[in-house]
mmCIF file of N, CA and C in Angstrom:
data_model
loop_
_atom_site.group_PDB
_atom_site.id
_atom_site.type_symbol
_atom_site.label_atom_id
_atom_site.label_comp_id
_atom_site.label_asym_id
_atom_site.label_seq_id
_atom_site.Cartn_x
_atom_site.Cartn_y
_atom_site.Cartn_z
ATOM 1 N N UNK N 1 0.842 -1.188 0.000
ATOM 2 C CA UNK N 1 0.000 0.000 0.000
ATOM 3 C C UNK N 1 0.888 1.252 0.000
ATOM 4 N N UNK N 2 0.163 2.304 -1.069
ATOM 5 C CA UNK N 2 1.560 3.627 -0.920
ATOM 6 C C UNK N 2 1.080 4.108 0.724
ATOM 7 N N UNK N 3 2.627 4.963 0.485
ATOM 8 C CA UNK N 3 2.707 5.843 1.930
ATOM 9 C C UNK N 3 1.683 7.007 1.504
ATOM 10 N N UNK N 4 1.385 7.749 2.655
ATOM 11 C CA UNK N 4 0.727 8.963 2.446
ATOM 12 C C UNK N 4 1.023 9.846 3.085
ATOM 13 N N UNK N 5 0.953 11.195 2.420
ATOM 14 C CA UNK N 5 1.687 12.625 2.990
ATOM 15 C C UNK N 5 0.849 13.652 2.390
ATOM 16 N N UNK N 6 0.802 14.294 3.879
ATOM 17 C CA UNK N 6 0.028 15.336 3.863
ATOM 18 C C UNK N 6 0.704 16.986 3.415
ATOM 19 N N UNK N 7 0.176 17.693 2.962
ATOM 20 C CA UNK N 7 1.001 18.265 2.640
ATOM 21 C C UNK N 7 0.351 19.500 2.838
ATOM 22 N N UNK N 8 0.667 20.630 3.921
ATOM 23 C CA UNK N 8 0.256 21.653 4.391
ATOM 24 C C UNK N 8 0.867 23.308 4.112
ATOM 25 N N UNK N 9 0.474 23.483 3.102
ATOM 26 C CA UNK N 9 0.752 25.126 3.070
ATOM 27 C C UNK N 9 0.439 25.988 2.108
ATOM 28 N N UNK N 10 0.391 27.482 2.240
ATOM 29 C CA UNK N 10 -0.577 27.867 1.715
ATOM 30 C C UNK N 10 -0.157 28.881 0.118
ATOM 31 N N UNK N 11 0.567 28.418 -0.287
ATOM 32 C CA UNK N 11 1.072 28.829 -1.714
ATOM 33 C C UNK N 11 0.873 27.676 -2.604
ATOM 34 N N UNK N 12 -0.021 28.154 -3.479
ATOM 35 C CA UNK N 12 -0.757 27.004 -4.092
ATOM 36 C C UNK N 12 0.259 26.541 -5.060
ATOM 37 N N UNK N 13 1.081 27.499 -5.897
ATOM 38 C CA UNK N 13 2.443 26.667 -6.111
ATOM 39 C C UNK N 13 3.011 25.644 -5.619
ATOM 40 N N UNK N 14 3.855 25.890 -4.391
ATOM 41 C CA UNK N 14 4.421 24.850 -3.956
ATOM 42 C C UNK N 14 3.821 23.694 -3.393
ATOM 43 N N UNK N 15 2.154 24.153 -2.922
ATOM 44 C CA UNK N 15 1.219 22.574 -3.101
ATOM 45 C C UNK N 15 1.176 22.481 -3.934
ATOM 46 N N UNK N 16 1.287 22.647 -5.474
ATOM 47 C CA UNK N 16 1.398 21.934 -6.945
ATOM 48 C C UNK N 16 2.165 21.239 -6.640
ATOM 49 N N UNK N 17 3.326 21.715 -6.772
ATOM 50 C CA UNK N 17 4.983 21.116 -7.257
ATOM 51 C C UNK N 17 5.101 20.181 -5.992
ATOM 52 N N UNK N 18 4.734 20.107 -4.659
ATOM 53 C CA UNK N 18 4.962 18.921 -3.950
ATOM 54 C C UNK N 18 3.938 17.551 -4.138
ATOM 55 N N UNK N 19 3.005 18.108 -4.945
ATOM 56 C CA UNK N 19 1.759 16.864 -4.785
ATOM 57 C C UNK N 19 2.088 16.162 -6.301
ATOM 58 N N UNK N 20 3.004 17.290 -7.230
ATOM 59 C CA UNK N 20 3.368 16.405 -8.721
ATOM 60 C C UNK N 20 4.538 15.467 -7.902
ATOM 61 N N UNK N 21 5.380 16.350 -7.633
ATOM 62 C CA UNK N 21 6.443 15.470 -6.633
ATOM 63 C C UNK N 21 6.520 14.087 -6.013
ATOM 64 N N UNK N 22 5.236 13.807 -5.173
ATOM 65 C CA UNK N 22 5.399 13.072 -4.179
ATOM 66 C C UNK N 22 4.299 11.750 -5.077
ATOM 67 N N UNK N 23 3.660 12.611 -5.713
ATOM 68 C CA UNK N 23 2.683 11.885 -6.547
ATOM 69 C C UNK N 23 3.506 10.945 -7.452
ATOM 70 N N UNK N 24 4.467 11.347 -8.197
ATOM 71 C CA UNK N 24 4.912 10.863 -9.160
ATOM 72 C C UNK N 24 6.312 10.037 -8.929
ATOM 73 N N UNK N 25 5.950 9.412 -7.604
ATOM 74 C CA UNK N 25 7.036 9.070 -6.436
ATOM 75 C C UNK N 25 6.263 7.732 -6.156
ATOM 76 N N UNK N 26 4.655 8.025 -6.767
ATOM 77 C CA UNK N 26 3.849 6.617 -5.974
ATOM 78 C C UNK N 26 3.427 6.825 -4.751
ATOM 79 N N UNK N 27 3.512 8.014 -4.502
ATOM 80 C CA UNK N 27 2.786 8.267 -2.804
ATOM 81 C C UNK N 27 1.402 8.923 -2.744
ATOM 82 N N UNK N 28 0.587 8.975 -2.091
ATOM 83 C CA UNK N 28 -0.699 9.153 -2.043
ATOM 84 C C UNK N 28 -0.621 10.410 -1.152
ATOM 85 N N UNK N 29 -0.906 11.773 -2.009
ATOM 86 C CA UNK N 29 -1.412 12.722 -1.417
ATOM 87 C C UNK N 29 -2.433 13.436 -1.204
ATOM 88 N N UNK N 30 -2.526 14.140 0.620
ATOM 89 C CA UNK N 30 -3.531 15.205 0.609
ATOM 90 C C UNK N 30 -2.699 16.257 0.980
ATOM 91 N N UNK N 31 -3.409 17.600 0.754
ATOM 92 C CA UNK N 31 -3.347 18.702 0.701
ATOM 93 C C UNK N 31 -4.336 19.734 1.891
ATOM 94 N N UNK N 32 -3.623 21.010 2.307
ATOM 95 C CA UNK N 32 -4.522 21.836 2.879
ATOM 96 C C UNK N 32 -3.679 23.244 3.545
ATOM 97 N N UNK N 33 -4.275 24.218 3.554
ATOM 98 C CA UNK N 33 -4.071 25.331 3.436
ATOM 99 C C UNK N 33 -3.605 26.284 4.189
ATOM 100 N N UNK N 34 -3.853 25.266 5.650
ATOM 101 C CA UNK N 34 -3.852 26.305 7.017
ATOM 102 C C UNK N 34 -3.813 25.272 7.945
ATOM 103 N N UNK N 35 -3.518 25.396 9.030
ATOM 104 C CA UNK N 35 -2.972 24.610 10.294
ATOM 105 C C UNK N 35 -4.259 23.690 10.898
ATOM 106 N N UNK N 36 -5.529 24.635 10.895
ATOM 107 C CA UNK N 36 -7.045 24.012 11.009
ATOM 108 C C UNK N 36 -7.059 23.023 10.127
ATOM 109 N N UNK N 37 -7.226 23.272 8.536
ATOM 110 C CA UNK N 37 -7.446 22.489 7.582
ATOM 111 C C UNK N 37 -6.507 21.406 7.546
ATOM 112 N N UNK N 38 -5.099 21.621 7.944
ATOM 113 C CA UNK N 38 -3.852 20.143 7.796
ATOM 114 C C UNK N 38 -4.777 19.529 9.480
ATOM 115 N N UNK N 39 -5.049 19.712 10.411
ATOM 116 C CA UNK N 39 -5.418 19.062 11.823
ATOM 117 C C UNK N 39 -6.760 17.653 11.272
ATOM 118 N N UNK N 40 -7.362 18.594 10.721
ATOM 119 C CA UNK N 40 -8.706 18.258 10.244
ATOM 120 C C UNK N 40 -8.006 16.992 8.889
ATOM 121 N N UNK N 41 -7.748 17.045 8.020
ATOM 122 C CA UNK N 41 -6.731 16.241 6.885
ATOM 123 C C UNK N 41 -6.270 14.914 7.602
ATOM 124 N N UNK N 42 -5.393 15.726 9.130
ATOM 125 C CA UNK N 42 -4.320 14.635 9.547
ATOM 126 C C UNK N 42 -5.432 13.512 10.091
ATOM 127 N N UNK N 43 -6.685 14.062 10.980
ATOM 128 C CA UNK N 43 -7.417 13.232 11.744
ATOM 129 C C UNK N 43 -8.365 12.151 10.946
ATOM 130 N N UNK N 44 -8.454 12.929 9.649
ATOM 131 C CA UNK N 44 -9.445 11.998 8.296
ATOM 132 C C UNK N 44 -8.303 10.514 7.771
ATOM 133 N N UNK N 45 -7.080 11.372 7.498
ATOM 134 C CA UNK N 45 -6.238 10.614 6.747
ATOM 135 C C UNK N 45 -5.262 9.810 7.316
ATOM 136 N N UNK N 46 -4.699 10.048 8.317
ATOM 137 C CA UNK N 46 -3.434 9.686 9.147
ATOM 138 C C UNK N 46 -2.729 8.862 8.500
ATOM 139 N N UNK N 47 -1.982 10.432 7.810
ATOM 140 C CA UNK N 47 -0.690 10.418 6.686
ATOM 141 C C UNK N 47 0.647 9.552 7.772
ATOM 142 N N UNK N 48 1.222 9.195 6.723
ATOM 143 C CA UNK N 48 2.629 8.208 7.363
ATOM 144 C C UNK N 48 3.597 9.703 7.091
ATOM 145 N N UNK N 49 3.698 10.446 6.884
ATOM 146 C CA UNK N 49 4.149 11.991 7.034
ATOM 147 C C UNK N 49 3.430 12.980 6.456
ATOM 148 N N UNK N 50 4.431 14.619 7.009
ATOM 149 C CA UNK N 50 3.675 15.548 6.900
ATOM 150 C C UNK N 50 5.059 16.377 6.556
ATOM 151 N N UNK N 51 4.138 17.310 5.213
ATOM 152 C CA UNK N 51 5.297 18.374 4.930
ATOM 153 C C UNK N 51 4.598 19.702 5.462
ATOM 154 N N UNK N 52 5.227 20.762 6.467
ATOM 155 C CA UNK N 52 4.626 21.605 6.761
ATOM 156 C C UNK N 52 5.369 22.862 6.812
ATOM 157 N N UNK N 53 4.621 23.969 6.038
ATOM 158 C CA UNK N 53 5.020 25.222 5.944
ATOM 159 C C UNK N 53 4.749 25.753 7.150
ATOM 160 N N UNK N 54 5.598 27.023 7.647
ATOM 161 C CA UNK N 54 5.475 27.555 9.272
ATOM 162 C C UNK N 54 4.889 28.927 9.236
ATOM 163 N N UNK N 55 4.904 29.652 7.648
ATOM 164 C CA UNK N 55 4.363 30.824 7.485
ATOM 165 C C UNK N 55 2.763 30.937 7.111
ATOM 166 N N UNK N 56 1.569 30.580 7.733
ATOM 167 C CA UNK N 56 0.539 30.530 7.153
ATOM 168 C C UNK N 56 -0.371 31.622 8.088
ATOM 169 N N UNK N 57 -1.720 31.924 6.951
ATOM 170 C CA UNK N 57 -2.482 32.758 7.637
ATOM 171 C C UNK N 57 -3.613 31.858 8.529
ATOM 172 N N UNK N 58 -4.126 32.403 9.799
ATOM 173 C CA UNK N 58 -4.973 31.389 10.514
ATOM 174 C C UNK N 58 -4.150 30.326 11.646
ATOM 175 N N UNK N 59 -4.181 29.383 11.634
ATOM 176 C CA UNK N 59 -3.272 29.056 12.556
ATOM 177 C C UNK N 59 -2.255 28.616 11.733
ATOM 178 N N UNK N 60 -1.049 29.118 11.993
ATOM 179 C CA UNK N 60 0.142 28.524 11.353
ATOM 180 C C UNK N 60 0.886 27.496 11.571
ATOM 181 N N UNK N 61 2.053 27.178 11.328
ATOM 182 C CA UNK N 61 2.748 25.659 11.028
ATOM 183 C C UNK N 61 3.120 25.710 12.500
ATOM 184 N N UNK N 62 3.442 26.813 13.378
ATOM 185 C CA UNK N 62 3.651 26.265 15.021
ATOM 186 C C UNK N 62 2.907 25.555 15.603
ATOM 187 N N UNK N 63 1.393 26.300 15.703
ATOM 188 C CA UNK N 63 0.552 25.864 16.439
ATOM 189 C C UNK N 63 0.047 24.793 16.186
ATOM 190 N N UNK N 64 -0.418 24.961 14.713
ATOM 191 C CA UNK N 64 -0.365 22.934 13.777
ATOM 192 C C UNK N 64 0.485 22.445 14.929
ATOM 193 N N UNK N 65 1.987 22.594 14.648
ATOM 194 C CA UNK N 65 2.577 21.566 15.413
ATOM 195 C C UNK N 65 2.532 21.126 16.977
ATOM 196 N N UNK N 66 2.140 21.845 17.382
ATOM 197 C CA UNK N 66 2.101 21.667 18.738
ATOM 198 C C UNK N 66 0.602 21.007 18.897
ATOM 199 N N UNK N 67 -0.387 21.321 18.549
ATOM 200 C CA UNK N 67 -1.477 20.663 18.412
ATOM 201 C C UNK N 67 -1.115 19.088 18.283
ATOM 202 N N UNK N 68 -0.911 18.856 16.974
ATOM 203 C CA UNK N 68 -0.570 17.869 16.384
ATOM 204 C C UNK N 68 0.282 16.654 17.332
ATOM 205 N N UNK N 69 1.178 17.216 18.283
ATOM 206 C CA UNK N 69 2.128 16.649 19.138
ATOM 207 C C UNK N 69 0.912 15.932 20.169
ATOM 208 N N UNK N 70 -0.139 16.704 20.768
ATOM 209 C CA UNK N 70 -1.109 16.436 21.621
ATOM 210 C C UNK N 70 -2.550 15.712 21.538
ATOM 211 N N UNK N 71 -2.213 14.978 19.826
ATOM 212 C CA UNK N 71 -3.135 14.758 19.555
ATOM 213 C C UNK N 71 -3.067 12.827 19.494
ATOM 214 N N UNK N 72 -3.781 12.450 20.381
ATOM 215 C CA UNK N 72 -3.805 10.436 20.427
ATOM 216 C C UNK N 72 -3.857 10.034 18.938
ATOM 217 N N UNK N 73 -2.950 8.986 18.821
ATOM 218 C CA UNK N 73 -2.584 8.511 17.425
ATOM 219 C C UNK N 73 -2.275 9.598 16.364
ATOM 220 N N UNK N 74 -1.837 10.973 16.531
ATOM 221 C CA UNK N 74 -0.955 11.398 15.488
ATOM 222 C C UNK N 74 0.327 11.993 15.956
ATOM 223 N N UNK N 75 0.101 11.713 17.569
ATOM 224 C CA UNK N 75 1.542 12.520 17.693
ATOM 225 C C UNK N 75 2.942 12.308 17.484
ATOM 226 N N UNK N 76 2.868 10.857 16.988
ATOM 227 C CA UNK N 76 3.945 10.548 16.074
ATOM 228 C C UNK N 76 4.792 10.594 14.678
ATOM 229 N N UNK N 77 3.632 11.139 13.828
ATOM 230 C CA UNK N 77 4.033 10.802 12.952
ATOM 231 C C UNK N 77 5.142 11.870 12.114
ATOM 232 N N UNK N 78 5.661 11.584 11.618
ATOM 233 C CA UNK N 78 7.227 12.456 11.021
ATOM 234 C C UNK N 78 6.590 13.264 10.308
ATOM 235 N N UNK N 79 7.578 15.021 10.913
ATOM 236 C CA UNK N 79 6.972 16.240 10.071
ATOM 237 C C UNK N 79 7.972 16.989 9.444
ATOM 238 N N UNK N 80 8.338 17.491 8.213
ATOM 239 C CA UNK N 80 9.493 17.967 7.208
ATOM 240 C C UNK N 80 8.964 19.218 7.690
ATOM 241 N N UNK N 81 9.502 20.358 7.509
ATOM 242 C CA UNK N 81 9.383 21.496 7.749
ATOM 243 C C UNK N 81 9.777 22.030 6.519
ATOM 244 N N UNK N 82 9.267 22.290 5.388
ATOM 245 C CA UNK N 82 9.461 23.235 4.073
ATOM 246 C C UNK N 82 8.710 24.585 4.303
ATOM 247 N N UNK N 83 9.892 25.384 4.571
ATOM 248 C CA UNK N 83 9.230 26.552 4.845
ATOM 249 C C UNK N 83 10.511 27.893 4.958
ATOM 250 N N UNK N 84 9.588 29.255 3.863
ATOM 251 C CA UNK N 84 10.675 30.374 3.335
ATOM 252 C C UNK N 84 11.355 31.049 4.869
ATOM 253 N N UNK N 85 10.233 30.870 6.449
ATOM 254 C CA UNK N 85 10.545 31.504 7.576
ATOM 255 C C UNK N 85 12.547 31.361 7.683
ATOM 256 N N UNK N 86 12.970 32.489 8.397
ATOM 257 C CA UNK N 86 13.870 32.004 9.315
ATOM 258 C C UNK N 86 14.652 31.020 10.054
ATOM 259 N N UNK N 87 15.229 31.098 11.133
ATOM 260 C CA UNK N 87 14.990 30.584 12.118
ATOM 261 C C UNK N 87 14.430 29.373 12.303
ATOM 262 N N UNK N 88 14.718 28.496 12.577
ATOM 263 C CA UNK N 88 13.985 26.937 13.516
ATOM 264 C C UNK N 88 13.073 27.561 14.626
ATOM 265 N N UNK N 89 11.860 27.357 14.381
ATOM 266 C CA UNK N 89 11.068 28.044 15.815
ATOM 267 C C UNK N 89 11.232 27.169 16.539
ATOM 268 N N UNK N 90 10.981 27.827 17.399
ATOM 269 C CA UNK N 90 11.235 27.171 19.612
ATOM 270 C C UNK N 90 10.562 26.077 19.527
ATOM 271 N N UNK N 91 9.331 25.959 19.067
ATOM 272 C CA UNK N 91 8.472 24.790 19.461
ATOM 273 C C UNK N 91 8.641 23.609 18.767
ATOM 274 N N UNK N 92 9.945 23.133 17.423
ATOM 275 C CA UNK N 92 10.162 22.424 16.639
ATOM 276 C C UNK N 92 10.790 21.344 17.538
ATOM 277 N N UNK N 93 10.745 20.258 17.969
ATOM 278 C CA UNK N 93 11.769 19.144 18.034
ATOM 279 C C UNK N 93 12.595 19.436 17.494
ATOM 280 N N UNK N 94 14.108 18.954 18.050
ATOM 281 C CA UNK N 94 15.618 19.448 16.787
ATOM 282 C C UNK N 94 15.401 18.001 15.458
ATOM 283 N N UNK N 95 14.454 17.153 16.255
ATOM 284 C CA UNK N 95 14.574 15.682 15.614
ATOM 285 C C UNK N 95 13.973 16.039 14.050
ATOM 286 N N UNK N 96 12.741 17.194 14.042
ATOM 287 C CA UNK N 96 12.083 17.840 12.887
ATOM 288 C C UNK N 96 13.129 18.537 12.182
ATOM 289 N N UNK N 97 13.649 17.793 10.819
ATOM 290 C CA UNK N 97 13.920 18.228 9.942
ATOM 291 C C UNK N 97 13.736 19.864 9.376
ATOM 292 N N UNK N 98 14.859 20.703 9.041
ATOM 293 C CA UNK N 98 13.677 21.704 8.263
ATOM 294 C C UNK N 98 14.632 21.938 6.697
ATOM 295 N N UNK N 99 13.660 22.065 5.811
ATOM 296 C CA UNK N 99 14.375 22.644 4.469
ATOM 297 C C UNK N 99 13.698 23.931 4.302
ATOM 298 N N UNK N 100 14.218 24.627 3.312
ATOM 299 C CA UNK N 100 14.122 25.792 3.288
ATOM 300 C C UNK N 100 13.658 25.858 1.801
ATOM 301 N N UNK N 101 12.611 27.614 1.500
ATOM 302 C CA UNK N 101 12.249 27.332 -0.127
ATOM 303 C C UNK N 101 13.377 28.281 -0.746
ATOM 304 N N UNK N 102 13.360 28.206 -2.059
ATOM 305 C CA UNK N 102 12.557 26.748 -2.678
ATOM 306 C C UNK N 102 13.012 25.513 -2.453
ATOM 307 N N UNK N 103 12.093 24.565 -3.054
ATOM 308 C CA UNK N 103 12.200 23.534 -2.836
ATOM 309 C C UNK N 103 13.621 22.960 -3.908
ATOM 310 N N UNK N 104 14.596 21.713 -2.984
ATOM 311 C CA UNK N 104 14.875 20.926 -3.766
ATOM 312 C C UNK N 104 14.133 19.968 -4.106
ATOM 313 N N UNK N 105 14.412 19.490 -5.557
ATOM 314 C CA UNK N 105 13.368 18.405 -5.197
ATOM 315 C C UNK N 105 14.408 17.321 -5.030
ATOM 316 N N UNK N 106 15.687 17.017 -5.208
ATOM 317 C CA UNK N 106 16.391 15.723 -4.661
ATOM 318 C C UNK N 106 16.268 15.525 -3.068
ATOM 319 N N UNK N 107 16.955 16.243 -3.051
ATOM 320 C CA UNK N 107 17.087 16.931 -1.171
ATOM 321 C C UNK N 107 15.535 16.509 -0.737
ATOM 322 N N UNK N 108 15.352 16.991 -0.658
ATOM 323 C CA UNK N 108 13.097 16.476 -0.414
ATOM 324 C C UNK N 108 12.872 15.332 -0.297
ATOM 325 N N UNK N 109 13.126 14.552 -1.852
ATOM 326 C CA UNK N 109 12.901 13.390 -1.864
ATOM 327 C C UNK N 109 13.588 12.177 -0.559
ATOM 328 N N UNK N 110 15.101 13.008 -0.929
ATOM 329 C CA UNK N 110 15.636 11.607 -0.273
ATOM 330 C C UNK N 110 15.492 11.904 1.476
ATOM 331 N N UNK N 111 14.874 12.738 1.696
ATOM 332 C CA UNK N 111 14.360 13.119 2.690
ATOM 333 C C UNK N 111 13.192 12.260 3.664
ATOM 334 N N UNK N 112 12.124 12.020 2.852
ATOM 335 C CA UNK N 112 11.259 11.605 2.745
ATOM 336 C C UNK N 112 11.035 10.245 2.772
ATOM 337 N N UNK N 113 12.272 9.473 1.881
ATOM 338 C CA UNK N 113 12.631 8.254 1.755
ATOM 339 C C UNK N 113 13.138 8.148 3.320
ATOM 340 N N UNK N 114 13.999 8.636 3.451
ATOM 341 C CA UNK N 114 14.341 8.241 4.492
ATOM 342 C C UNK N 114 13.808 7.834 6.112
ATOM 343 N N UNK N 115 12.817 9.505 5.870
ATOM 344 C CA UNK N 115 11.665 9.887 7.366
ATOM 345 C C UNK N 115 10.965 8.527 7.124
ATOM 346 N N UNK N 116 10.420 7.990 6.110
ATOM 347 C CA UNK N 116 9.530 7.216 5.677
ATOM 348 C C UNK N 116 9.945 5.336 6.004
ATOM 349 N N UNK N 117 11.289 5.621 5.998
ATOM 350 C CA UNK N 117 12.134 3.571 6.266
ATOM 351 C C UNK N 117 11.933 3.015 5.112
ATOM 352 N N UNK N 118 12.297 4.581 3.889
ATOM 353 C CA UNK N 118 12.241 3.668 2.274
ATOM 354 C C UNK N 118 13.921 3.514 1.694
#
């Protein structure tokens, strides 16, 4: 069965280019826009990872994450951090990966492979 990855952020570009990406990788993606909408995604879908942008309007990729940490049966699951912000915010695990945009797409991939035990 493919893996599945969620894929959270709100430049509809780079949700293109990660869902041709991951798609064309054999992985089964969802998509969503804002930290509400990826919570809501994660609890429908419970993706085997999550790519998450930290700059969003509404609740952003922090609070996603910290949510997400507190939530029974998802607080495990591996989160990439693709995102143009700064800084590693405070509330990241150091264990959370972060890349920066744009995207590579090698770098990404073998990223992914890896978070994933491919």
């Amino acid at each position: 069965m493919a893996k599945k990855i969620l894929i959270i952020d709100d430049d509809p570009e780079v949700v293109g280019y990660l869902k041709d990406l991951f798609d064309g990788e054999g992985y089964v993606t969802y998509t969503a826009n804002d930290g509400v909408a990826g919570l809501e995604q994660a609890q429908v879908h419970n993706p085997d990872l999550i790519t998450l942008d930290m700059d969003m309007p509404g609740r952003g990729g922090t609070l996603f994450y910290v949510k997400l940490r507190k939530e029974p049966g998802l607080a495990e699951i591996p989160v990439i951090v693709i995102s143009g912000v700064g800084p590693r915010p405070p509330a990241l695990n150091n264990s959370v990966p972060v890349l920066s945009k744009p995207v590579d797409r090698t770098k990404t991939l073998r990223l992914v492979k890896e978070m994933l035990g491919e």
